[in-house]
């Protein structure tokens, strides 16, 4: 059984991360004699519309509350973000405000890099009022972060297309497949539809894993359970992937699209249905008026709602006690109802806070009510028991499933057997 050593992984990420860090501002240790404390805060969201406005308002308010504290919020590209953080932590210069894509939480916490928060959380009502997905940020009963966004995936659809075809919006897997078939239109007979019943991405990145896994989890399957890979080759998982494969084989979806292209096709009125997260709502707001009024959202028509933790805030274990207190104060501030409402207003995604969502918020964002319902029901799409090996595990899934949905369309059962063998040999359990 082959297992990569931690030292090799760190060396690789250190080299890659140093290159990625080249354009960011240099982290500095705080010297109490200078009078001013600077909290470093890198994020892939620092310049992303919606998120940027939220974080800038949060930073401004925190600095207003703390005269001698400055927060250095700066952008790091998402593609190099985890490598950059790994480099900073390995060099013992972690950013005081640590913001991560939560699917990488297990990798970071396994290194002992995050401060446990149980004692601090006990003095608040955060856990009592927070999304159940918050539990994904604990290890052995201890919480090591606070969830900022946990979401379910929803089905966006074009009502005008359904009305024109005289069919109902699907509520189960059979009506979903029938709608995908009926709403796919090859109007000039050249074999390439001009309008597609469904839109899927087909590029080897995390979005492809998320989408394929949405079908697996949504239809009752799993890749793993507490490190056991038996569910990967179950009949349920096989049938889910055969259905997913059939969307490509029958031309119900375009091929070769990135997730951004898929979303663009949908808001341009070229697709009848897509599965995606709450962030698509902001794209719908920018759609042409004649299309926008027909773009609606509902629950994915499967037995389960797939979803996941999205992003979270953490305190590094090795920073000073004074810095830890300030970072905790910042985390507490952004969990306040006013900031959670601001988050929903700017980002258009549901708050993990059950007390921040009220009628006024729902009235301002008509999609938000659906997002909240889906987030509450969400079943985690992370590979159970392989969270620490997330990057490597998901790459095996991406590579294997890609062969299933690309001509000549690999056999699902055989491919799953091969994937299971490779993962067992390479990652063990």
Short mmCIF file of C-alpha atoms in Angstrom, two decimals, residues 1-178:
data_model
loop_
_atom_site.label_atom_id
_atom_site.label_comp_id
_atom_site.label_asym_id
_atom_site.label_seq_id
_atom_site.Cartn_x
_atom_site.Cartn_y
_atom_site.Cartn_z
CA UNK A 1 0.00 0.00 0.00
CA UNK A 2 1.55 3.23 -1.15
CA UNK A 3 1.20 6.40 0.91
CA UNK A 4 2.72 9.77 0.16
CA UNK A 5 4.77 11.13 3.01
CA UNK A 6 3.80 14.42 4.59
CA UNK A 7 7.26 15.86 4.00
CA UNK A 8 6.98 15.35 0.25
CA UNK A 9 3.54 16.97 0.16
CA UNK A 10 4.75 19.97 2.13
CA UNK A 11 7.82 20.37 -0.05
CA UNK A 12 5.71 20.36 -3.18
CA UNK A 13 3.19 22.81 -1.82
CA UNK A 14 5.96 25.00 -0.41
CA UNK A 15 7.58 25.41 -3.81
CA UNK A 16 4.29 26.00 -5.57
CA UNK A 17 2.98 28.24 -2.82
CA UNK A 18 6.03 30.49 -2.76
CA UNK A 19 5.46 31.23 -6.42
CA UNK A 20 1.82 31.90 -5.74
CA UNK A 21 2.67 34.23 -2.88
CA UNK A 22 4.97 36.36 -4.95
CA UNK A 23 2.45 39.10 -5.62
CA UNK A 24 0.90 39.21 -2.13
CA UNK A 25 1.93 41.50 0.67
CA UNK A 26 4.52 40.14 3.04
CA UNK A 27 3.20 38.83 6.35
CA UNK A 28 4.72 40.54 9.35
CA UNK A 29 4.84 39.74 13.04
CA UNK A 30 3.17 42.31 15.27
CA UNK A 31 5.35 44.23 17.64
CA UNK A 32 3.41 45.57 20.61
CA UNK A 33 5.83 48.47 20.94
CA UNK A 34 4.66 49.93 17.62
CA UNK A 35 1.18 50.60 19.04
CA UNK A 36 -0.60 49.31 15.93
CA UNK A 37 -1.60 45.71 15.30
CA UNK A 38 -2.00 44.47 11.74
CA UNK A 39 -4.11 41.39 11.07
CA UNK A 40 -3.33 39.74 7.75
CA UNK A 41 -6.42 38.56 5.89
CA UNK A 42 -5.91 36.90 2.48
CA UNK A 43 -9.02 35.69 0.65
CA UNK A 44 -10.00 34.50 -2.80
CA UNK A 45 -13.13 36.63 -2.33
CA UNK A 46 -11.40 39.97 -1.68
CA UNK A 47 -12.18 41.29 -5.17
CA UNK A 48 -15.17 39.09 -6.03
CA UNK A 49 -18.37 41.10 -6.57
CA UNK A 50 -20.74 40.90 -3.62
CA UNK A 51 -18.18 39.26 -1.35
CA UNK A 52 -15.81 42.20 -1.79
CA UNK A 53 -18.42 44.69 -0.58
CA UNK A 54 -19.27 42.51 2.41
CA UNK A 55 -15.67 42.02 3.52
CA UNK A 56 -14.76 45.66 3.02
CA UNK A 57 -17.69 46.76 5.19
CA UNK A 58 -16.76 44.19 7.84
CA UNK A 59 -13.13 45.36 7.86
CA UNK A 60 -14.16 49.02 8.11
CA UNK A 61 -16.51 48.33 11.04
CA UNK A 62 -13.94 46.25 12.90
CA UNK A 63 -11.28 48.93 12.51
CA UNK A 64 -13.81 51.48 13.74
CA UNK A 65 -14.40 49.37 16.85
CA UNK A 66 -10.65 48.86 17.41
CA UNK A 67 -8.66 52.08 17.00
CA UNK A 68 -5.16 50.62 16.88
CA UNK A 69 -5.97 47.60 14.72
CA UNK A 70 -5.70 47.40 10.94
CA UNK A 71 -6.81 44.51 8.76
CA UNK A 72 -4.83 43.86 5.60
CA UNK A 73 -7.43 42.27 3.32
CA UNK A 74 -5.91 41.15 0.02
CA UNK A 75 -6.72 38.90 -2.92
CA UNK A 76 -5.12 35.51 -3.59
CA UNK A 77 -6.37 33.61 -6.68
CA UNK A 78 -8.52 30.61 -5.80
CA UNK A 79 -6.43 28.22 -7.92
CA UNK A 80 -3.38 28.82 -5.73
CA UNK A 81 -5.15 29.69 -2.50
CA UNK A 82 -4.72 26.44 -0.55
CA UNK A 83 -1.08 26.14 -1.61
CA UNK A 84 -0.48 29.71 -0.50
CA UNK A 85 -1.99 29.09 2.94
CA UNK A 86 -0.05 25.84 3.30
CA UNK A 87 3.17 27.73 2.61
CA UNK A 88 2.37 30.44 5.15
CA UNK A 89 1.44 27.95 7.86
CA UNK A 90 4.45 25.70 7.17
CA UNK A 91 6.71 28.77 7.54
CA UNK A 92 4.97 29.69 10.83
CA UNK A 93 3.68 32.95 9.35
CA UNK A 94 -0.04 32.16 9.16
CA UNK A 95 -2.51 34.92 8.34
CA UNK A 96 -4.18 35.92 11.59
CA UNK A 97 -7.62 35.89 9.98
CA UNK A 98 -7.65 32.56 8.18
CA UNK A 99 -10.42 32.11 5.62
CA UNK A 100 -10.61 28.75 3.86
CA UNK A 101 -12.75 26.77 1.41
CA UNK A 102 -14.19 24.43 4.04
CA UNK A 103 -13.65 21.27 2.01
CA UNK A 104 -9.95 21.62 2.91
CA UNK A 105 -10.66 21.95 6.64
CA UNK A 106 -9.67 18.36 7.51
CA UNK A 107 -6.26 18.74 5.84
CA UNK A 108 -5.44 21.89 7.81
CA UNK A 109 -6.86 20.78 11.16
CA UNK A 110 -4.99 17.48 10.90
CA UNK A 111 -1.75 19.45 11.04
CA UNK A 112 -2.75 21.08 14.32
CA UNK A 113 -2.75 24.50 12.71
CA UNK A 114 -6.10 25.78 14.06
CA UNK A 115 -7.05 26.92 17.55
CA UNK A 116 -9.95 24.99 19.19
CA UNK A 117 -12.93 27.27 19.77
CA UNK A 118 -15.18 25.35 22.17
CA UNK A 119 -14.50 27.56 25.21
CA UNK A 120 -15.17 30.68 23.18
CA UNK A 121 -18.25 29.26 21.49
CA UNK A 122 -19.75 28.28 24.86
CA UNK A 123 -19.98 31.98 25.70
CA UNK A 124 -22.11 32.64 22.61
CA UNK A 125 -25.29 31.30 21.02
CA UNK A 126 -23.56 30.66 17.67
CA UNK A 127 -23.80 26.84 17.74
CA UNK A 128 -27.40 26.92 18.95
CA UNK A 129 -28.45 29.21 16.09
CA UNK A 130 -26.14 27.93 13.35
CA UNK A 131 -26.52 25.58 10.39
CA UNK A 132 -26.06 21.86 11.10
CA UNK A 133 -23.26 21.91 8.52
CA UNK A 134 -21.18 23.65 11.23
CA UNK A 135 -20.60 20.17 12.66
CA UNK A 136 -18.26 19.49 9.75
CA UNK A 137 -15.75 21.85 11.40
CA UNK A 138 -15.19 19.71 14.46
CA UNK A 139 -12.69 16.98 15.28
CA UNK A 140 -13.15 14.71 18.30
CA UNK A 141 -15.89 16.95 19.64
CA UNK A 142 -13.90 20.18 19.31
CA UNK A 143 -14.80 22.97 16.89
CA UNK A 144 -11.91 24.55 14.98
CA UNK A 145 -13.75 27.15 12.92
CA UNK A 146 -17.02 28.96 12.28
CA UNK A 147 -18.98 28.30 9.09
CA UNK A 148 -19.74 31.33 6.91
CA UNK A 149 -21.66 29.55 4.18
CA UNK A 150 -23.11 26.09 3.84
CA UNK A 151 -25.40 25.46 0.93
CA UNK A 152 -27.57 22.94 -0.77
CA UNK A 153 -27.63 22.69 -4.55
CA UNK A 154 -30.87 23.80 -6.20
CA UNK A 155 -32.42 23.33 -9.63
CA UNK A 156 -32.69 26.48 -11.74
CA UNK A 157 -35.13 26.27 -14.61
CA UNK A 158 -36.57 28.33 -17.46
CA UNK A 159 -40.33 28.47 -16.91
CA UNK A 160 -41.06 29.71 -20.45
CA UNK A 161 -39.50 26.56 -21.94
CA UNK A 162 -41.68 24.31 -19.79
CA UNK A 163 -44.79 26.32 -20.59
CA UNK A 164 -44.11 26.22 -24.32
CA UNK A 165 -43.62 22.44 -24.20
CA UNK A 166 -46.71 21.99 -22.04
CA UNK A 167 -44.92 19.98 -19.35
CA UNK A 168 -44.58 20.38 -15.59
CA UNK A 169 -41.39 21.18 -13.71
CA UNK A 170 -39.93 17.78 -12.67
CA UNK A 171 -40.42 16.49 -9.15
CA UNK A 172 -38.68 13.10 -9.46
CA UNK A 173 -35.94 11.45 -11.46
CA UNK A 174 -38.26 10.07 -14.17
CA UNK A 175 -39.92 13.41 -14.89
CA UNK A 176 -36.48 15.04 -14.81
CA UNK A 177 -35.15 12.76 -17.54
CA UNK A 178 -38.32 13.16 -19.58
#
